Short mmCIF file of C-alpha atoms in Angstrom, two decimals:
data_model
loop_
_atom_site.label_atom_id
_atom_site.label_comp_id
_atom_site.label_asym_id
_atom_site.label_seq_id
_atom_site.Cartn_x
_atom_site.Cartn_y
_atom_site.Cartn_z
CA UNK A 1 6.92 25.67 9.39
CA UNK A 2 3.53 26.75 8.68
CA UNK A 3 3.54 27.18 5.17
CA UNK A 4 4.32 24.60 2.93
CA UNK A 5 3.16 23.37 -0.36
CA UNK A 6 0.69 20.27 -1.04
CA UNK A 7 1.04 17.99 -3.91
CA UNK A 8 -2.15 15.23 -4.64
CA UNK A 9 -1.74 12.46 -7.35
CA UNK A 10 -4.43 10.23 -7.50
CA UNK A 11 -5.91 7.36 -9.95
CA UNK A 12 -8.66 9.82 -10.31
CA UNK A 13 -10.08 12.31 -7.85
CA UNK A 14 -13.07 14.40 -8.33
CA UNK A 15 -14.54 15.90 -11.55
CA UNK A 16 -14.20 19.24 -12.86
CA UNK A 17 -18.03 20.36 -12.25
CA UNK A 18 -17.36 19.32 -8.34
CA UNK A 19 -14.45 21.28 -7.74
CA UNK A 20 -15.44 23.74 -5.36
CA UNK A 21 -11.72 25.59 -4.95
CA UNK A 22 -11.37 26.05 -8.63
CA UNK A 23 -9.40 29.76 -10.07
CA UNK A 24 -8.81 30.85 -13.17
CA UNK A 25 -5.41 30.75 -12.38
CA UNK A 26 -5.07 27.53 -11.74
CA UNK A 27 -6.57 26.15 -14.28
CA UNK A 28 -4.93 26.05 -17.98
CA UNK A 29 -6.47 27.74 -21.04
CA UNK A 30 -8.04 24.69 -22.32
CA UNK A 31 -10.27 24.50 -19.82
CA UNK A 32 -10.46 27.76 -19.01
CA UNK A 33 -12.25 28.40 -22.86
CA UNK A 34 -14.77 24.96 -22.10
CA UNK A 35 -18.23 25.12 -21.77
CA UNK A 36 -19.46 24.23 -18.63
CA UNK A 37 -21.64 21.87 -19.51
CA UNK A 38 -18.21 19.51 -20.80
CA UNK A 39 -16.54 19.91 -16.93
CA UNK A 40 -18.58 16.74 -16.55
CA UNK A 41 -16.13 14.83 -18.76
CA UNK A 42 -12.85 15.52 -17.17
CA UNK A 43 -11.42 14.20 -13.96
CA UNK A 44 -8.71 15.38 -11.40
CA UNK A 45 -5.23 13.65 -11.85
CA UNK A 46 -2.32 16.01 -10.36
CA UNK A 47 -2.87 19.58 -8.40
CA UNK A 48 -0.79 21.44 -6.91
CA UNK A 49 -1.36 23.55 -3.43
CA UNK A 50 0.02 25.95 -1.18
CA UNK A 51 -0.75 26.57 2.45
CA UNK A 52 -0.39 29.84 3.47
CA UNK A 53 -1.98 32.16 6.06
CA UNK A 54 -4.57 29.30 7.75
CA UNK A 55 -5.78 28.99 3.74
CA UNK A 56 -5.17 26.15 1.20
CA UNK A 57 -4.62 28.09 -1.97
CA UNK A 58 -4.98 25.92 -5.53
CA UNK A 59 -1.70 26.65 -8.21
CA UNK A 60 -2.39 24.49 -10.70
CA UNK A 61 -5.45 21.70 -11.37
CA UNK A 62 -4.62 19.58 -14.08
CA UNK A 63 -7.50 16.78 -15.39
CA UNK A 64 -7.84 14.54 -18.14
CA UNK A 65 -11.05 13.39 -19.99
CA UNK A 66 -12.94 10.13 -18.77
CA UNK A 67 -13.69 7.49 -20.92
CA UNK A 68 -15.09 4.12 -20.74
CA UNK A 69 -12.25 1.22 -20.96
CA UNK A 70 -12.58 -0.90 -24.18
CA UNK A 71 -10.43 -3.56 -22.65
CA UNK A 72 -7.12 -2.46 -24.78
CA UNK A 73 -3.25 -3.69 -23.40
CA UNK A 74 -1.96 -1.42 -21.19
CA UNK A 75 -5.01 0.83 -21.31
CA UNK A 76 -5.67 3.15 -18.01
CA UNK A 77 -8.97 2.01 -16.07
CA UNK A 78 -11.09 5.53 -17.02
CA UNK A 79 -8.92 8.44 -16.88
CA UNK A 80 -6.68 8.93 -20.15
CA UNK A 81 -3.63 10.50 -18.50
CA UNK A 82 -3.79 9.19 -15.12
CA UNK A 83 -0.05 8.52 -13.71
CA UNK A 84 -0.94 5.98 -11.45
CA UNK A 85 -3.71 4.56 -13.40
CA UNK A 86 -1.01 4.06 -16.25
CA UNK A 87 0.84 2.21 -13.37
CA UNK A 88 -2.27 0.19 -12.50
CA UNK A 89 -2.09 -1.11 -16.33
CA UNK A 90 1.37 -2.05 -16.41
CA UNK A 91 0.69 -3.59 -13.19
CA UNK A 92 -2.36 -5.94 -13.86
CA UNK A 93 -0.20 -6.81 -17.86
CA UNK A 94 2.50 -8.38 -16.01
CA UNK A 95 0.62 -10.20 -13.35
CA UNK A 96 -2.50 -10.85 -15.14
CA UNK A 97 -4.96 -8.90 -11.84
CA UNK A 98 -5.65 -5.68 -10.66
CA UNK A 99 -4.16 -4.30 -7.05
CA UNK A 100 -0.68 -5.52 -7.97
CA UNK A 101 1.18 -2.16 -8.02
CA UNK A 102 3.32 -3.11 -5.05
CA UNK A 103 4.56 -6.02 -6.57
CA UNK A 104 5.22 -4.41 -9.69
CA UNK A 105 6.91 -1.44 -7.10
CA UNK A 106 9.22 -4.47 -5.33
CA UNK A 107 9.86 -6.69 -8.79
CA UNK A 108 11.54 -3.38 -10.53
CA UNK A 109 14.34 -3.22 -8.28
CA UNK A 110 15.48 -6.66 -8.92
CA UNK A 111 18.87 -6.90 -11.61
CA UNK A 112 17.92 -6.60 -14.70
CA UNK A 113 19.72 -8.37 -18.43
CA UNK A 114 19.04 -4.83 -19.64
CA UNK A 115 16.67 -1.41 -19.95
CA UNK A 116 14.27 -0.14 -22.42
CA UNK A 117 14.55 3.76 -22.90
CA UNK A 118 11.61 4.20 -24.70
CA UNK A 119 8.98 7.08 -23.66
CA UNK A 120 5.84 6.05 -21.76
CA UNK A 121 4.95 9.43 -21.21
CA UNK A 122 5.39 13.16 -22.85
CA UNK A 123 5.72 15.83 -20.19
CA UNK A 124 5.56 19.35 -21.78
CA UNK A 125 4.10 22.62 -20.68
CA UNK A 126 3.82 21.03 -17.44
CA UNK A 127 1.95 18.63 -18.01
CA UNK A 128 2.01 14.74 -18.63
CA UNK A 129 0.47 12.69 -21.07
CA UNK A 130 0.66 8.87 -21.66
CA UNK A 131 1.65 7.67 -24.93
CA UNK A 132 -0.27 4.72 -25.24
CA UNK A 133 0.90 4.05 -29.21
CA UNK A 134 4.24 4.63 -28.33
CA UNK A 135 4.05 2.13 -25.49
CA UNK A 136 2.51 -0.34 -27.27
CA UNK A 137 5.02 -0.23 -29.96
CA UNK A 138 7.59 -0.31 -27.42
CA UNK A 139 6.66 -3.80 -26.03
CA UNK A 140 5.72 -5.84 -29.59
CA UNK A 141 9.07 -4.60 -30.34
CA UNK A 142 10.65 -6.33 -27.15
CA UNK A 143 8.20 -9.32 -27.22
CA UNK A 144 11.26 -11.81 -27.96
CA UNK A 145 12.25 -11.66 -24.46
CA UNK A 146 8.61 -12.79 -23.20
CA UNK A 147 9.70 -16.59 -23.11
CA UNK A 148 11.45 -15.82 -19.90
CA UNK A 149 8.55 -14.63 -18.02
CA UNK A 150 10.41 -13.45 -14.76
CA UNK A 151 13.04 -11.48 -16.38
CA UNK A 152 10.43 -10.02 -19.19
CA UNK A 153 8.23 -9.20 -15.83
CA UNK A 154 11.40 -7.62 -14.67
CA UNK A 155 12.38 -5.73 -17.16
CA UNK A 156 8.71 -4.04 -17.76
CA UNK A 157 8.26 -3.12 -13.93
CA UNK A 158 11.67 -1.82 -14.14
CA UNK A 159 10.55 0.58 -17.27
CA UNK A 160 7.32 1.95 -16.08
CA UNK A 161 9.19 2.44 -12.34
CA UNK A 162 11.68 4.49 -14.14
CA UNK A 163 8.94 6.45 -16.12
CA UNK A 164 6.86 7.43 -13.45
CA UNK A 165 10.04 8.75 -11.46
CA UNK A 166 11.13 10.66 -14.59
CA UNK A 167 7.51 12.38 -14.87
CA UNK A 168 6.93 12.59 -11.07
CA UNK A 169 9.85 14.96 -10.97
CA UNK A 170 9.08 16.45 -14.34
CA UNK A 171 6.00 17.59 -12.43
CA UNK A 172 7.34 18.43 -9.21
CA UNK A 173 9.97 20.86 -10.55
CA UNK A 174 7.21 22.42 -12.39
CA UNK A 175 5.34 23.08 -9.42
CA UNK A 176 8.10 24.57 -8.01
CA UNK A 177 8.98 27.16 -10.14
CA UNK A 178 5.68 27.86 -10.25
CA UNK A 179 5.42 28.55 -6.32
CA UNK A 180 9.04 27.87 -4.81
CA UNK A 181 8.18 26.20 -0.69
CA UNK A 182 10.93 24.53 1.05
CA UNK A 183 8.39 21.83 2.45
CA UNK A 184 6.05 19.86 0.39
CA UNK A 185 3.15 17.39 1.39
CA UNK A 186 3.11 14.20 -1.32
CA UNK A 187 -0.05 12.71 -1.15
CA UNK A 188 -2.80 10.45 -3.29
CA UNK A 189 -2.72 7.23 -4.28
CA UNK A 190 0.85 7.68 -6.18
CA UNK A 191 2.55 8.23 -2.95
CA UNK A 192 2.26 4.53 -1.63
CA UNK A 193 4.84 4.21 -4.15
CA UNK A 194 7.97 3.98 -2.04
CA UNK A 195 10.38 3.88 -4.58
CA UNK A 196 8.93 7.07 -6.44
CA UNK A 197 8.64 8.85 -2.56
CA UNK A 198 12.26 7.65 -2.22
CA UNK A 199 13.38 8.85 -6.14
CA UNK A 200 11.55 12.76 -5.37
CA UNK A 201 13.55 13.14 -1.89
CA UNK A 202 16.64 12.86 -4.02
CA UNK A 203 16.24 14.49 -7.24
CA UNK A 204 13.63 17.56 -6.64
CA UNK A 205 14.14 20.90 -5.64
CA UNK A 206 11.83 20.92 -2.27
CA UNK A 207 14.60 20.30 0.74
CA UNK A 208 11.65 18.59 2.78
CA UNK A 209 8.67 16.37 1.05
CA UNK A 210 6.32 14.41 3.86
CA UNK A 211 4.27 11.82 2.86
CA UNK A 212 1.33 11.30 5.33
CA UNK A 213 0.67 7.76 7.00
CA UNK A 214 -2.18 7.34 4.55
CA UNK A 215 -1.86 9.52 1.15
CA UNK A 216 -4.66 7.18 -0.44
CA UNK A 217 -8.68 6.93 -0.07
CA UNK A 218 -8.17 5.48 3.36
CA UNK A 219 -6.86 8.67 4.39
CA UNK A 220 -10.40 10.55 3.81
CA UNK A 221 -11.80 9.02 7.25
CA UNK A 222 -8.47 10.38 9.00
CA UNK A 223 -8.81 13.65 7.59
CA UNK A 224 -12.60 13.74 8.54
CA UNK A 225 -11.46 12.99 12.03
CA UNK A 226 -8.82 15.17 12.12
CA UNK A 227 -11.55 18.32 10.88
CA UNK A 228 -13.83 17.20 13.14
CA UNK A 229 -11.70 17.09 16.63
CA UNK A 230 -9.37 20.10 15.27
CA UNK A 231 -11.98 22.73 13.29
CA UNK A 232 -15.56 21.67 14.93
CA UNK A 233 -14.92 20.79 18.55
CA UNK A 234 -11.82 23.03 18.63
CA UNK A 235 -9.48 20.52 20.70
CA UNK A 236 -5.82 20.53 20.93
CA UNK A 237 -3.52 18.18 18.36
CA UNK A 238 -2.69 15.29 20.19
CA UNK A 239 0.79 13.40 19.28
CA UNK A 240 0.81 9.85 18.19
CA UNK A 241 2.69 7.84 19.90
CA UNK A 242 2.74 4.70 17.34
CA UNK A 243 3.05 4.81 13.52
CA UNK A 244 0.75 2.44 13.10
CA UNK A 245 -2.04 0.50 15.31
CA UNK A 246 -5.01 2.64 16.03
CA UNK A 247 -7.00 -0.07 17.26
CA UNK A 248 -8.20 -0.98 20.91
CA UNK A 249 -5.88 -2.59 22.98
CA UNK A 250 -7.11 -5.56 24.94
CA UNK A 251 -5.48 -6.28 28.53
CA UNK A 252 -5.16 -9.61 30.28
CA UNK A 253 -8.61 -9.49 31.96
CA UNK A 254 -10.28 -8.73 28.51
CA UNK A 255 -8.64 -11.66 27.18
CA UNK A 256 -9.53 -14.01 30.09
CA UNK A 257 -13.17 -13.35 30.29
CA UNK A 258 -13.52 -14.08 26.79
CA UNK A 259 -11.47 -17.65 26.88
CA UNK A 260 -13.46 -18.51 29.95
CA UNK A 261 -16.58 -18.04 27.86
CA UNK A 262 -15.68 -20.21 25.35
CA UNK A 263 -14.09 -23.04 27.97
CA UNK A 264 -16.68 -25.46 26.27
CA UNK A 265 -15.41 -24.64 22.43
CA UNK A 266 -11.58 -23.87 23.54
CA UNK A 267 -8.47 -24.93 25.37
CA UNK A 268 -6.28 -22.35 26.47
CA UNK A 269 -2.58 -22.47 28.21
CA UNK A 270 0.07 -19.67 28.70
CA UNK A 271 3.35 -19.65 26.95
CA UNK A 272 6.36 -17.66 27.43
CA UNK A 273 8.01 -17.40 24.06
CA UNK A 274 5.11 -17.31 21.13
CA UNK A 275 7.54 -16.68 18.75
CA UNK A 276 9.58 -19.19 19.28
CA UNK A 277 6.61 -21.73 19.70
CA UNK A 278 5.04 -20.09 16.17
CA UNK A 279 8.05 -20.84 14.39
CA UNK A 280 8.00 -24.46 15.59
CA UNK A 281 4.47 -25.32 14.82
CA UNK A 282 4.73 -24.03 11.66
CA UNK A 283 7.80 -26.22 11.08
CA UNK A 284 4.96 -29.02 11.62
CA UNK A 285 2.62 -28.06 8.55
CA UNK A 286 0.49 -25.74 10.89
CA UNK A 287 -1.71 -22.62 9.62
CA UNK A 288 -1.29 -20.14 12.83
CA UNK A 289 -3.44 -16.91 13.64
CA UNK A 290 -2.14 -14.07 15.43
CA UNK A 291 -4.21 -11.44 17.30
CA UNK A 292 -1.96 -9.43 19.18
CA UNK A 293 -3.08 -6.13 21.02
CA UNK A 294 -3.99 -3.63 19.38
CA UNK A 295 -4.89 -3.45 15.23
CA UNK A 296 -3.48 -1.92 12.16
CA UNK A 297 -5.21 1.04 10.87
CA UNK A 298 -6.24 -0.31 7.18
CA UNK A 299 -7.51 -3.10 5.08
CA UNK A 300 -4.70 -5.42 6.01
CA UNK A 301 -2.82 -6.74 8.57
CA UNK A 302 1.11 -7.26 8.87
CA UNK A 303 1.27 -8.93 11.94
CA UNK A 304 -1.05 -8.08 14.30
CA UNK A 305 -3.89 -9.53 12.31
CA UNK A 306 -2.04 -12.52 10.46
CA UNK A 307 -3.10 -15.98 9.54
CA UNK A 308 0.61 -17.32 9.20
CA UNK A 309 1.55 -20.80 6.72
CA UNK A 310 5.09 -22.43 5.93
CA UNK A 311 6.24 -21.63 2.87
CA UNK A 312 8.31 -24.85 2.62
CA UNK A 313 5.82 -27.37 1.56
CA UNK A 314 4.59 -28.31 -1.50
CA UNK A 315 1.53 -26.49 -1.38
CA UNK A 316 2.07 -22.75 -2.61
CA UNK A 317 -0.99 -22.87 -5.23
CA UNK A 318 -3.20 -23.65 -2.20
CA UNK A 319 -1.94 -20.94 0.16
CA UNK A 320 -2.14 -18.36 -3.39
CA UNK A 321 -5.74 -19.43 -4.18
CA UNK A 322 -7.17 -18.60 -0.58
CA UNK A 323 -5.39 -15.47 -1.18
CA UNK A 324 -2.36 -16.12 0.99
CA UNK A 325 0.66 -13.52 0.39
CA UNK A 326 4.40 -14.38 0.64
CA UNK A 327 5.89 -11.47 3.11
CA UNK A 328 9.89 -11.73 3.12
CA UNK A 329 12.33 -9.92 4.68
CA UNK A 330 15.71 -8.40 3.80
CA UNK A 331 18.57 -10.86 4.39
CA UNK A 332 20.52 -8.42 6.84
CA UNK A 333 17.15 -8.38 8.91
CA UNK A 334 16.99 -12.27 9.42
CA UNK A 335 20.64 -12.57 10.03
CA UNK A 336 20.70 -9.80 12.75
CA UNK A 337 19.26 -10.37 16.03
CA UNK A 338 18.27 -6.74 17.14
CA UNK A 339 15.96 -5.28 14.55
CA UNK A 340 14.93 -1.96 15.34
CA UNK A 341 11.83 -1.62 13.07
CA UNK A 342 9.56 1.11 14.47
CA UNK A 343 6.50 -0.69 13.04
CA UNK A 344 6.12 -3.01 16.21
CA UNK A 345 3.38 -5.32 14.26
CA UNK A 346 5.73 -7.01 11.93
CA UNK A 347 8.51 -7.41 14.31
CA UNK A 348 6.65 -10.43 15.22
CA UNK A 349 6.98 -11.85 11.97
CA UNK A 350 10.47 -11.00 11.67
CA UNK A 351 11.47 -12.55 14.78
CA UNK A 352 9.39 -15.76 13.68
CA UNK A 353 11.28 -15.90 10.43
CA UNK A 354 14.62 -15.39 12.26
CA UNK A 355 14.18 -18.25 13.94
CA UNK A 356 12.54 -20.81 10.75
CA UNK A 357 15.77 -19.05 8.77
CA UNK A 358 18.23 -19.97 11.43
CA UNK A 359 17.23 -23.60 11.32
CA UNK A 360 15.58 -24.31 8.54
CA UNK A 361 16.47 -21.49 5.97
CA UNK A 362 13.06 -20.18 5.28
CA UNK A 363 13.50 -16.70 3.91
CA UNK A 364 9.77 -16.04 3.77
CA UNK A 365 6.46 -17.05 5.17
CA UNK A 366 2.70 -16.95 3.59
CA UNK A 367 0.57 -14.13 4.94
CA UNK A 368 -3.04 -13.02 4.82
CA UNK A 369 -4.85 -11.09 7.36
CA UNK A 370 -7.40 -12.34 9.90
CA UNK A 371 -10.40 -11.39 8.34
CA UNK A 372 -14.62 -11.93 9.17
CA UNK A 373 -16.54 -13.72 6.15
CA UNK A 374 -17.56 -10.15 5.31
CA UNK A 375 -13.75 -9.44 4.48
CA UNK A 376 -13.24 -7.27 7.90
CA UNK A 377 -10.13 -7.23 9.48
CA UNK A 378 -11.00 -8.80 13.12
CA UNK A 379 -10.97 -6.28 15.93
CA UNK A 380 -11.63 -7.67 19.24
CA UNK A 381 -11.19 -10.49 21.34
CA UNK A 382 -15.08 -12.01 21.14
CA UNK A 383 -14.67 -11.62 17.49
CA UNK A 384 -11.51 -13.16 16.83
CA UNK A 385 -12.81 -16.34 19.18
CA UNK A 386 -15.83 -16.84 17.32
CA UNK A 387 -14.02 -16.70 14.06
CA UNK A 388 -10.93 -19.42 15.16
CA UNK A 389 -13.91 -22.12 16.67
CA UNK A 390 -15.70 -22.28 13.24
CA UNK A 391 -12.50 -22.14 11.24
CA UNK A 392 -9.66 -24.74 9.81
CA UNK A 393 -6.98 -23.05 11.28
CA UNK A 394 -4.76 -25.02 13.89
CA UNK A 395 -4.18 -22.49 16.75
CA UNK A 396 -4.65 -18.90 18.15
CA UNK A 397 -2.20 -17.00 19.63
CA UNK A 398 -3.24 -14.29 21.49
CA UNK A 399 -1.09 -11.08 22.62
CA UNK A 400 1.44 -13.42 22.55
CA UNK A 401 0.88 -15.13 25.51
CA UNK A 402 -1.91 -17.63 25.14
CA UNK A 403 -2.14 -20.54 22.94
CA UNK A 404 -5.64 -21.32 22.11
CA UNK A 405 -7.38 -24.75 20.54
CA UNK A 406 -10.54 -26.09 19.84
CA UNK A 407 -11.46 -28.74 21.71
CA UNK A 408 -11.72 -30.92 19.10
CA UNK A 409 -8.04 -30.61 18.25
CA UNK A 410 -6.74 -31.36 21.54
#
C-alpha cells in the first residue's frame, strides 16, 4: 500500500532546536509552553509518522532532557528516558561493557528459576518514563541471587526484555489510536531487537509492521542513497536480489591475478570442498580466514568476512581478548543437513559446524570479522592478500575454492 505509518526509536536522535518537521500537534503541551531557547536541552527518543499523499506527516514527537552521566548503576548514557538507552544500561550491568545488547537480547530467552515483576518503566499519557529509583530498589532487593552469576545474568536480561516489550506496545497502541494504519515501518536503533520486533508482530494492533534491513545509524548512508538515485536523479527502484551482501563480487580471474602477484609471499592450490577442509584444519588448532565473494553490508562480518578458531581448546580467554565472538547455532540446524537460511554468508559457517558437530560435537565456533588495522572490514581481493601475508593466521580461503599460505608456512 502506499500509506502506512512510521515508527523511529532510537538511543537518541536529534535535538529539539534541529527538528525541522516539528507541529504543534505533534508535540505535547510541555513543550509546546518552553522557551525556545531550552529546545537545546531535550533530545528525540520515540516519534511517530504517517505517510500519506507522497508526504511524511509527524503525529507525535516525544523527547526527554539530556544530561551528563554521573556514572550511577543502571543509569542511561545521556538521555533520561531513552528506551533503548535504558537497555544499553542493563546491558553493560550484567556484562560489565558497552555494545552488549544482543547478548543481553539472546541470554533472556534462556529458562529462568523465576521472574521479577517489578516496574522498570511508567507508561502514562502516552508516554514512557524510566524509573530509575524503582529499579534500583528492585535489584538490592534481589541481590541474594547474585552468587550465581549466570542465572542472576539471566534473570535481569529476562526482566528488562520483558519491560521493553510491555512499553514498546504500550507505545505502539498509543500511536495507533492516535492515527489507526494497517502497515507500520519499525525502525531506530530499538528495532535490532529481534525479540521486541518478534513480541509487537504478535501483540499490537497494526496487521503488518516491517522492519527495514538496517533500522539503526547504518541505515542513514542507505537512505542517502536511496534519496539520491530515487528523488535527485529520478531513476527507477531496483529490486534486491540478496538480503544481505552489497559488496563487489570478485570472479575467478580477479582472484588469480592477485595470487599470481603475490607467488613470491603465497602458495596457492584449489580445493573442492572448503568446508569440509575448514572444519578439519580447525580440528588441528588452526585460526582460518574466509573471504568469500561478495561482503556484508555493515561493521561485521558473519561469514563472508570471518577469521574462524576452535572452540574446543583450552584457550577461550585468548580468542575473547583479541575480541573473538562465539557464533552458535540452533541444535535442529546442525543436526539437519538441508538448511535453507536465506542469508547465504553464514551458511558457510553452518555447514562447517555441521560437520565439527557430527564428529567432534562442537556446537559453536569463535568468530570475528576480517578486519584492516584501521578496524575496516576487508573488501577486495589485493586487500585481503596483503592483510593474510603480514598476519598470524594459518590459511586463506578464498570464494571457497582456493587455499592460500605463506610461504613460510609451507
Amino acid at each position: 500500500e502506499n500509506d502506512f505509518g512510521v515508527i523511529v526509536m532510537d538511543g537518541r536522535g536529534a535535538s529539539l532546536n534541529n527538528c525541522m518537521d516539528i507541529t504543534e500537534k505533534s508535540l505535547t503541551k510541555k513543550f509546546s509552553r518552553m522557551n525556545i531557547e531550552n529546545f537545546l536541552d531535550y533530545y528525540e527518543k520515540e516519534s511517530y509518522y504517517i505517510y500519506k499523499n507522497n508526504c511524511l506527516i509527524p503525529i507525535v514527537r516525544d523527547f526527554s532532557e539530556y544530561y551528563h552521566k554521573k556514572n550511577i548503576i543502571l543509569e542511561t548514557n545521556d538521555l533520561k528516558h531513552s528506551l533503548a538507552q535504558t537497555y544499553g544500561a542493563f546491558s553493560q550491568f550484567i556484562f560489565g561493557k558497552e555494545n552488549c545488547e544482543w547478548k543481553t537480547m539472546n541470554l533472556s530467552k534462556k529458562p529462568i528459576p523465576f521472574t521479577i515483576n517489578s516496574k522498570i518503566f511508567n507508561c502514562k499519557d502516552g508516554f514512557v518514563e524510566y524509573d530509575h529509583d524503582n529499579t534500583m530498589k528492585t535489584i538490592y532487593n534481589n541481590t541474594c541471587y547474585a552468587g550465581n552469576n549466570f542465572y542472576y545474568s539471566r534473570i535481569i536480561s529476562n526482566w528488562i526484555q520483558r519491560e521493553l516489550n510491555r512499553a514498546t506496545k504500550y507505545l505502539f497502541d498509543f500511536y495507533y489510536n492516535q492515527y489507526p494504519m494497517s502497515n507500520v515501518t519499525f525502525s531506530g536503533g530499538l528495532a535490532l531487537n529481534t525479540e521486541l520486533s518478534d513480541y509487537l508482530r504478535r501483540n499490537t494492533n497494526f496487521s503488518n509492521i516491517y522492519v527495514p534491513k538496517y533500522p539503526n545509524d547504518a541505515g542513514l548512508s542507505i537512505g542517502c542513497c536511496y534519496y539520491g538515485w530515487l528523488n535527485v536523479l529520478k531513476k527507477e527502484k531496483v529490486p534486491c536480489k540478496n538480503i544481505l551482501l552489497h559488496g563487489k563480487s570478485y570472479n575467478d580471474n580477479d582472484v588469480l591475478q592477485v595470487l599470481n602477484k603475490n607467488k613470491n609471499a603465497i602458495s596457492f592450490e584449489k580445493c573442492n570442498n572448503a568446508t569440509k577442509y575448514v572444519a578439519e584444519q580447525l580440528k588441528l588448532r588452526k585460526q582460518i580466514v574466509i573471504f568469500n565473494f561478495a561482503s556484508e553490508f555493515g561493521p561485521n562480518s558473519y561469514g563472508n568476512r570471518v577469521i574462524l578458531a576452535n572452540p574446543k581448546f583450552n584457550e577461550h580467554k585468548i580468542y575473547v581478548d583479541n575480541n573473538y565472538e562465539k557464533i552458535a547455532i540452533n541444535k535442529y540446524f546442525l543436526e539437519n543437513k538441508k538448511i535453507g537460511i536465506r542469508n547465504i554468508s553464514i551458511n558457510t559457517i553452518v555447514e562447517i559446524l555441521q560437520i565439527l558437530y557430527k564428529e567432534e560435537q562442537v556446537e559453536f565456533v569463535f568468530r570475528k570479522t576480517f578486519k584492516n588495522q584501521y578496524g575496516i572490514m576487508i573488501e577486495s581481493v589485493e586487500e585481503a592478500m596483503r592483510e593474510f601475508i603480514n598476519s598470524s593466521f594459518d590459511e586463506l580461503i578464498i570464494n571457497n575454492k582456493y587455499i592460500v599460505r605463506r610461504k613460510h608456512y609451507v
